[in-house]
mmCIF file of C-alpha atoms in Angstrom:
data_model
loop_
_atom_site.group_PDB
_atom_site.id
_atom_site.type_symbol
_atom_site.label_atom_id
_atom_site.label_comp_id
_atom_site.label_asym_id
_atom_site.label_seq_id
_atom_site.Cartn_x
_atom_site.Cartn_y
_atom_site.Cartn_z
ATOM 1 C CA MET X 1 -0.274 0.240 0.068
ATOM 2 C CA GLY X 2 2.722 2.532 0.775
ATOM 3 C CA PHE X 3 4.201 1.672 -2.336
ATOM 4 C CA ILE X 4 0.989 3.150 -4.954
ATOM 5 C CA LEU X 5 1.073 5.622 -2.420
ATOM 6 C CA ARG X 6 4.747 6.919 -2.636
ATOM 7 C CA ASN X 7 4.920 6.426 -6.510
ATOM 8 C CA TRP X 8 1.746 7.105 -7.750
ATOM 9 C CA GLY X 9 1.530 10.547 -6.509
ATOM 10 C CA PRO X 10 -2.232 12.010 -5.412
ATOM 11 C CA PHE X 11 -3.990 10.064 -8.306
ATOM 12 C CA GLY X 12 -2.707 7.195 -6.068
ATOM 13 C CA ILE X 13 -4.311 8.207 -3.307
ATOM 14 C CA ILE X 14 -7.247 9.332 -4.935
ATOM 15 C CA ASN X 15 -7.379 5.828 -6.442
ATOM 16 C CA VAL X 16 -6.942 4.267 -3.133
ATOM 17 C CA VAL X 17 -9.850 5.873 -1.934
ATOM 18 C CA LEU X 18 -12.120 5.254 -4.748
ATOM 19 C CA THR X 19 -11.338 1.757 -4.394
ATOM 20 C CA LEU X 20 -12.235 1.526 -0.911
ATOM 21 C CA VAL X 21 -15.508 3.621 -1.542
ATOM 22 C CA VAL X 22 -15.798 1.322 -4.421
ATOM 23 C CA ILE X 23 -15.804 -2.249 -1.350
ATOM 24 C CA VAL X 24 -17.617 -0.684 1.099
ATOM 25 C CA GLN X 25 -21.089 0.077 -1.321
ATOM 26 C CA ALA X 26 -20.296 -3.502 -2.584
ATOM 27 C CA ILE X 27 -20.632 -4.819 0.385
ATOM 28 C CA ARG X 28 -23.361 -2.527 1.990
ATOM 29 C CA CYS X 29 -25.048 -3.895 -1.278
ATOM 30 C CA ALA X 30 -24.543 -7.530 -1.277
ATOM 31 C CA VAL X 31 -25.871 -7.823 2.273
ATOM 32 C CA GLU X 32 -29.009 -6.154 1.797
ATOM 33 C CA LEU X 33 -29.837 -8.038 -1.325
ATOM 34 C CA TYR X 34 -28.469 -11.503 -0.066
ATOM 35 C CA VAL X 35 -28.784 -11.443 3.825
ATOM 36 C CA ARG X 36 -31.960 -8.508 4.814
ATOM 37 C CA LYS X 37 -33.715 -9.217 1.705
ATOM 38 C CA ARG X 38 -35.870 -6.040 2.092
ATOM 39 C CA GLU X 39 -38.438 -5.718 0.671
ATOM 40 C CA ASN X 40 -39.388 -1.650 2.009
ATOM 41 C CA ARG X 41 -35.563 -0.599 0.648
ATOM 42 C CA LEU X 42 -35.564 -2.808 -3.569
ATOM 43 C CA GLN X 43 -37.106 0.898 -4.523
ATOM 44 C CA THR X 44 -34.045 3.336 -3.192
ATOM 45 C CA MET X 45 -31.463 0.189 -4.228
ATOM 46 C CA GLY X 46 -30.879 0.907 -7.739
ATOM 47 C CA SER X 47 -28.875 4.073 -7.467
ATOM 48 C CA ARG X 48 -26.618 2.915 -4.469
ATOM 49 C CA ILE X 49 -25.685 -0.252 -6.998
ATOM 50 C CA ASN X 50 -24.520 1.926 -10.032
ATOM 51 C CA ALA X 51 -23.310 4.016 -7.588
ATOM 52 C CA ILE X 52 -21.025 0.893 -7.472
ATOM 53 C CA LEU X 53 -20.378 0.798 -11.374
ATOM 54 C CA PHE X 54 -19.579 5.169 -11.122
ATOM 55 C CA TRP X 55 -16.917 5.453 -9.029
ATOM 56 C CA SER X 56 -15.134 2.545 -10.109
ATOM 57 C CA GLY X 57 -15.910 3.677 -13.283
ATOM 58 C CA LEU X 58 -13.923 6.990 -11.887
ATOM 59 C CA ILE X 59 -11.006 4.564 -10.651
ATOM 60 C CA VAL X 60 -10.335 4.038 -14.626
ATOM 61 C CA LEU X 61 -10.818 8.096 -15.350
ATOM 62 C CA PHE X 62 -8.158 8.689 -12.525
ATOM 63 C CA GLY X 63 -5.874 5.926 -13.643
ATOM 64 C CA PHE X 64 -5.482 7.508 -17.065
ATOM 65 C CA ILE X 65 -4.761 10.872 -15.849
ATOM 66 C CA GLY X 66 -2.894 9.930 -13.654
ATOM 67 C CA SER X 67 -0.659 8.643 -15.284
ATOM 68 C CA PHE X 68 -0.522 11.246 -18.173
ATOM 69 C CA PHE X 69 0.422 12.742 -14.932
ATOM 70 C CA GLY X 70 3.336 10.705 -14.135
ATOM 71 C CA ALA X 71 4.670 10.586 -17.527
ATOM 72 C CA SER X 72 4.503 14.205 -18.213
ATOM 73 C CA SER X 73 6.336 14.601 -14.862
ATOM 74 C CA GLY X 74 8.676 11.884 -15.807
ATOM 75 C CA LEU X 75 9.522 13.075 -19.454
ATOM 76 C CA GLU X 76 10.622 16.341 -17.780
ATOM 77 C CA SER X 77 12.909 15.077 -15.862
ATOM 78 C CA VAL X 78 14.917 13.710 -18.195
ATOM 79 C CA ILE X 79 15.336 16.130 -20.157
ATOM 80 C CA LYS X 80 16.313 18.398 -17.670
ATOM 81 C CA THR X 81 18.871 16.033 -16.206
ATOM 82 C CA GLY X 82 19.466 15.456 -19.545
ATOM 83 C CA SER X 83 20.544 11.728 -18.586
ATOM 84 C CA SER X 84 18.083 9.220 -21.640
ATOM 85 C CA ASP X 85 19.657 5.844 -20.141
ATOM 86 C CA PRO X 86 17.473 3.132 -21.107
ATOM 87 C CA GLN X 87 16.174 2.333 -17.550
ATOM 88 C CA ILE X 88 15.510 5.190 -16.111
ATOM 89 C CA VAL X 89 12.715 5.451 -18.515
ATOM 90 C CA TYR X 90 12.328 2.050 -18.226
ATOM 91 C CA ALA X 91 11.233 2.360 -14.987
ATOM 92 C CA MET X 92 9.369 5.407 -15.365
ATOM 93 C CA ILE X 93 6.892 3.214 -18.125
ATOM 94 C CA VAL X 94 6.789 0.583 -15.764
ATOM 95 C CA GLY X 95 4.964 2.466 -13.211
ATOM 96 C CA LEU X 96 2.717 3.685 -15.142
ATOM 97 C CA LEU X 97 1.513 0.593 -16.557
ATOM 98 C CA GLN X 98 0.898 -0.239 -12.836
ATOM 99 C CA PHE X 99 -0.989 2.084 -12.295
ATOM 100 C CA VAL X 100 -3.123 1.531 -15.631
ATOM 101 C CA ILE X 101 -3.082 -1.930 -15.314
ATOM 102 C CA TYR X 102 -4.497 -1.441 -10.720
ATOM 103 C CA SER X 103 -7.619 0.439 -12.664
ATOM 104 C CA LEU X 104 -8.438 -1.596 -15.260
ATOM 105 C CA THR X 105 -8.116 -4.403 -13.073
ATOM 106 C CA VAL X 106 -9.933 -2.809 -9.839
ATOM 107 C CA PHE X 107 -12.663 -1.244 -12.856
ATOM 108 C CA THR X 108 -13.461 -4.983 -13.836
ATOM 109 C CA ILE X 109 -14.194 -6.821 -10.687
ATOM 110 C CA SER X 110 -15.866 -3.790 -9.800
ATOM 111 C CA VAL X 111 -18.352 -4.608 -13.186
ATOM 112 C CA ILE X 112 -18.569 -8.175 -12.678
ATOM 113 C CA VAL X 113 -19.238 -7.576 -8.440
ATOM 114 C CA TRP X 114 -22.196 -4.769 -10.076
ATOM 115 C CA PHE X 115 -23.570 -7.360 -12.643
ATOM 116 C CA ILE X 116 -24.300 -9.919 -9.574
ATOM 117 C CA ILE X 117 -25.403 -7.069 -7.714
ATOM 118 C CA ARG X 118 -27.571 -5.662 -10.169
ATOM 119 C CA ASN X 119 -28.751 -9.249 -11.646
ATOM 120 C CA ARG X 120 -29.566 -9.964 -7.767
ATOM 121 C CA TYR X 121 -31.721 -6.712 -7.271
ATOM 122 C CA ALA X 122 -33.494 -7.540 -10.583
ATOM 123 C CA LYS X 123 -35.407 -10.960 -9.230
ATOM 124 C CA LEU X 124 -36.186 -9.405 -6.124
ATOM 125 C CA LEU X 125 -37.631 -6.748 -7.731
ATOM 126 C CA GLU X 126 -39.803 -7.882 -10.150
ATOM 127 C CA ALA X 127 -41.134 -10.860 -7.032
ATOM 128 C CA THR X 128 -41.820 -8.119 -4.667
ATOM 129 C CA ILE X 129 -43.583 -6.128 -8.380
ATOM 130 C CA GLY X 130 -44.813 -9.581 -8.705
ATOM 131 C CA HIS X 131 -47.137 -10.136 -5.000
ATOM 132 C CA ILE X 132 -48.617 -7.117 -5.366
#
């Protein structure tokens, strides 16, 4: 965790916080739909479920913004020092790719979780409407 925050800068901190928001939101929705099954709360669950997708989309956005910001500052430092050592450039590229891969991985997992929770929500909502 310290590696992410130290090497990714402010966008890494934002992405870690947003990842925690997505995890908490997904757990809350899953508990509500799979454990409690309260029919009176189903009407308000739709926006909370879609928030999982929204926040994970922001993680991807900040991942790409962070990688562009990192590339810009990395290339600036290479230009200032006048060094074009391939190892330094390679290390910079690896750092950028790690940031993008992290954000895309979190997004992919979030979309799968969103899909599972959304299907459960639709089934419970359909069963509730069928009883009325």
